[in-house]
Tab-separated table of C-alpha atoms in Angstrom:
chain	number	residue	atom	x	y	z
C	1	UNK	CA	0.000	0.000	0.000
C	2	UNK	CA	0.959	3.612	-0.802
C	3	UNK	CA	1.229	6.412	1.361
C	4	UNK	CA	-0.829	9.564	-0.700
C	5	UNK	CA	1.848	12.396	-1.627
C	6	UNK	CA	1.316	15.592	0.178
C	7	UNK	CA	-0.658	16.885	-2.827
C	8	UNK	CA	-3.622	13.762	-2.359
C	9	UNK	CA	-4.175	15.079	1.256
C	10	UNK	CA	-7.313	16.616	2.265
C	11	UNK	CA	-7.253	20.808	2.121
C	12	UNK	CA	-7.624	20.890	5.897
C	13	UNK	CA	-4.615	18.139	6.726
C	14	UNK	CA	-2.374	20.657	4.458
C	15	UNK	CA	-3.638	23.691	5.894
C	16	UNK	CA	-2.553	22.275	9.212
C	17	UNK	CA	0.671	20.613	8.116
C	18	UNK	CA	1.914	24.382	6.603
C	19	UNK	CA	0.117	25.730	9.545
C	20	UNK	CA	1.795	23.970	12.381
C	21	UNK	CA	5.108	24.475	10.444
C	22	UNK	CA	4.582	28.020	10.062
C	23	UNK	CA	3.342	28.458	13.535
C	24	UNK	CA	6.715	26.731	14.798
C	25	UNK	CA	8.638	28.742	12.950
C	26	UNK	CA	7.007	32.427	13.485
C	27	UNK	CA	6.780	31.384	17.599
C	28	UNK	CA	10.518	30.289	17.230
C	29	UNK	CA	11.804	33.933	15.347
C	30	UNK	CA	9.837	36.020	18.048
C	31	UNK	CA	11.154	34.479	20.519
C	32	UNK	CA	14.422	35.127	18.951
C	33	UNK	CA	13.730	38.214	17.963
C	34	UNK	CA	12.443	39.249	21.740
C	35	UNK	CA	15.347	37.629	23.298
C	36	UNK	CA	17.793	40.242	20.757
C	37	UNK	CA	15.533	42.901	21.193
C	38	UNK	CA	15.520	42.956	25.305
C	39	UNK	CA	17.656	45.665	25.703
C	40	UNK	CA	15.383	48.024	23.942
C	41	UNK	CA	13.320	48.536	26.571
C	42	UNK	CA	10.078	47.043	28.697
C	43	UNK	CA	7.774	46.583	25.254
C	44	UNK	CA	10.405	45.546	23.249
C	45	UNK	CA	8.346	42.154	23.047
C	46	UNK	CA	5.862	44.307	20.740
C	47	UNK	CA	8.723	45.132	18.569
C	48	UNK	CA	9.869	42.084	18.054
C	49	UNK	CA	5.845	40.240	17.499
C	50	UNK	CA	5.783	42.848	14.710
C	51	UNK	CA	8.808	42.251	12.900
C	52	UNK	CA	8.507	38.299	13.428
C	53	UNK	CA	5.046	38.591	11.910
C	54	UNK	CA	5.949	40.452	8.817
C	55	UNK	CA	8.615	37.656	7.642
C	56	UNK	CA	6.211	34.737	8.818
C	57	UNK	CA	3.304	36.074	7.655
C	58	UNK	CA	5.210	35.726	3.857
C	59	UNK	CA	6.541	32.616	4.728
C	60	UNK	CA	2.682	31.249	5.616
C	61	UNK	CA	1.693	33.021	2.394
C	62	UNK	CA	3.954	30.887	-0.025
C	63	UNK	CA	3.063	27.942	1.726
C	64	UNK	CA	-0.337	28.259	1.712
C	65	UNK	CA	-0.479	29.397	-1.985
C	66	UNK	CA	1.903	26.752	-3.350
C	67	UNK	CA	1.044	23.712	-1.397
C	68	UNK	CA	-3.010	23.931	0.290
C	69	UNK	CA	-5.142	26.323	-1.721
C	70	UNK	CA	-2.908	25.595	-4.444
C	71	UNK	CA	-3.978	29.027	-7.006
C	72	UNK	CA	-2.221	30.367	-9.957
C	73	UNK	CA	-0.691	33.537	-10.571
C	74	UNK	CA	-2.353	36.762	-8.546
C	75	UNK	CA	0.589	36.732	-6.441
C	76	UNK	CA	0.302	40.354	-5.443
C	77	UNK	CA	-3.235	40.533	-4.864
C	78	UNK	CA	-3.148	37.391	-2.870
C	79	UNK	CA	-0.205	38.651	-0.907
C	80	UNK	CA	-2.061	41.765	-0.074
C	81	UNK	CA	-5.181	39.913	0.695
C	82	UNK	CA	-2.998	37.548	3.283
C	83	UNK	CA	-1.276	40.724	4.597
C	84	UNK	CA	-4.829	41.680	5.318
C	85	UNK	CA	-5.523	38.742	7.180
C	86	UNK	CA	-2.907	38.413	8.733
C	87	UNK	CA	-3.100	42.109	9.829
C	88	UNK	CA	-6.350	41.521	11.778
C	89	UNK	CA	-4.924	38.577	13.476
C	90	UNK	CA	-1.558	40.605	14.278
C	91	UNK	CA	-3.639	43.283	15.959
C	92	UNK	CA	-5.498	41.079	17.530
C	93	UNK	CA	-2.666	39.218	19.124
C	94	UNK	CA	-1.093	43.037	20.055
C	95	UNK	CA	-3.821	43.439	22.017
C	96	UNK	CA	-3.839	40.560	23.557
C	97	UNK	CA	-0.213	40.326	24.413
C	98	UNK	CA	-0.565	43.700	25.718
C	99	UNK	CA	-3.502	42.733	28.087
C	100	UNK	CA	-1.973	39.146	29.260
C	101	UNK	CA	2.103	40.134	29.233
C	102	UNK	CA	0.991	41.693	32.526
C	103	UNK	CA	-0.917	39.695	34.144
C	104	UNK	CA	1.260	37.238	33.638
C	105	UNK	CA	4.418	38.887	34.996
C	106	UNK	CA	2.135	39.036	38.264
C	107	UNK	CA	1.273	35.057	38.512
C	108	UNK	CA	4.495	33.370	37.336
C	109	UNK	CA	7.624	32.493	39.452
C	110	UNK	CA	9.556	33.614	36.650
C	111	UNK	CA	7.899	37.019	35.524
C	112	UNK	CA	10.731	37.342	32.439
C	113	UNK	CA	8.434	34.284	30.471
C	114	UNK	CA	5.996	36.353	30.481
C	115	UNK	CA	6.016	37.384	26.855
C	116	UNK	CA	6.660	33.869	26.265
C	117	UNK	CA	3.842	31.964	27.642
C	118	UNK	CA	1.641	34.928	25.825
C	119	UNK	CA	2.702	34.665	22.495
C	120	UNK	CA	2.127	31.040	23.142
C	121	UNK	CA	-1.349	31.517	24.546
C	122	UNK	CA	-2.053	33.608	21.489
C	123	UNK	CA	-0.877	31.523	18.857
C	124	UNK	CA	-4.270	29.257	19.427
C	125	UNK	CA	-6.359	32.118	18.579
C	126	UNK	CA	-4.022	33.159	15.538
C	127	UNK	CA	-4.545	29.584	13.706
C	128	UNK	CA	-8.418	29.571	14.159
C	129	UNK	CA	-8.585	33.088	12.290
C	130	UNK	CA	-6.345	32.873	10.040
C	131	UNK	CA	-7.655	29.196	8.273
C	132	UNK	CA	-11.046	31.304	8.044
C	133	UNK	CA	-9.604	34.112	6.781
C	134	UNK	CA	-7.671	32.632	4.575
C	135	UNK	CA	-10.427	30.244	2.687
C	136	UNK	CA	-12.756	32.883	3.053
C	137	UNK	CA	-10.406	36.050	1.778
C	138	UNK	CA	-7.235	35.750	0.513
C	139	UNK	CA	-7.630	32.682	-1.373
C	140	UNK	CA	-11.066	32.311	-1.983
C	141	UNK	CA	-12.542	31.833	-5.608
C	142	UNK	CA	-11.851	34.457	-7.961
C	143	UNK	CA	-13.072	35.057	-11.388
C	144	UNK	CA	-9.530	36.433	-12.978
C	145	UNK	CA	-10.515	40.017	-14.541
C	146	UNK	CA	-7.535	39.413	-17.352
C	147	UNK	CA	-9.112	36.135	-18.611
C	148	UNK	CA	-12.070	35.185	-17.084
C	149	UNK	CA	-10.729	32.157	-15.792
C	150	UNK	CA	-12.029	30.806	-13.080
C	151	UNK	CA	-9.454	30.307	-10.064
C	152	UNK	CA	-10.517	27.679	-8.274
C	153	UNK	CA	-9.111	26.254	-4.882
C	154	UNK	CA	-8.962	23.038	-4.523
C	155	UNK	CA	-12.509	21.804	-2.724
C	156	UNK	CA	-10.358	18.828	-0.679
């Protein structure tokens, strides 16, 4: 018996494959990116959710385009539309680091995890809007204005 290539797998199993790689690796740069950061000051955690979301967010993008919704061409709009999507969920996990970074420096033994244990904590809420922001937005079905093609996702 064969094992189905990554291509066979259902939409969703991608989405979460990329996903879970992507998620990895955007935790793993801001945590980097906070740890070189520190000595800019007390929110220097904001700084470095920002900048780590910018290069994950295109990271997510081209895996998302080129291996789970799987579209042609429209690289700019789609870019833009995952920027926008991504946007939301960046603000949205601002907000939230803002809100829990302090509470949690008040409950844990080690205060200095803080930022840690929130970007964590917000990561779960990140995934959830994003996959419907993503089928529903960026790379949703399309009728191409050039040629009246019709881009279609794959259903999966």
């Amino acid at each position: 018996m064969t094992r189905p290539s990554f291509k066979q797998l259902p939409q969703f199993v991608r989405y979460l494959m990329v996903g879970g790689f992507n998620t990895l690796f955007g935790y793993a740069l801001f945590a980097l990116l906070n740890w070189v950061l520190s000595g800019l000051g007390r929110y220097s955690y904001l700084l470095a959710a920002v900048l780590g979301n910018v290069v994950a967010i295109t990271v997510a993008f081209l895996g998302y385009k080129w291996f789970v919704f799987r579209t042609r061409g429209h690289y700019l709009r789609e870019w833009i539309r995952c920027l926008g999507v991504y946007g939301s969920t960046m603000v949205i996990g601002l907000v939230g680091l803002a809100i829990l970074v302090p509470i949690l420096e008040h409950h844990l033994e080690r205060p200095i995890l803080a930022p840690y244990v929130a970007g964590a904590m917000m990561t779960g809420v990140g995934v959830i809007i994003s996959f419907l922001g993503h089928k529903n937005i960026s790379f949703r079905r399309t009728i191409s204005e050039e040629d009246g093609d019709l881009q279609t996702p794959e259903a999966g």
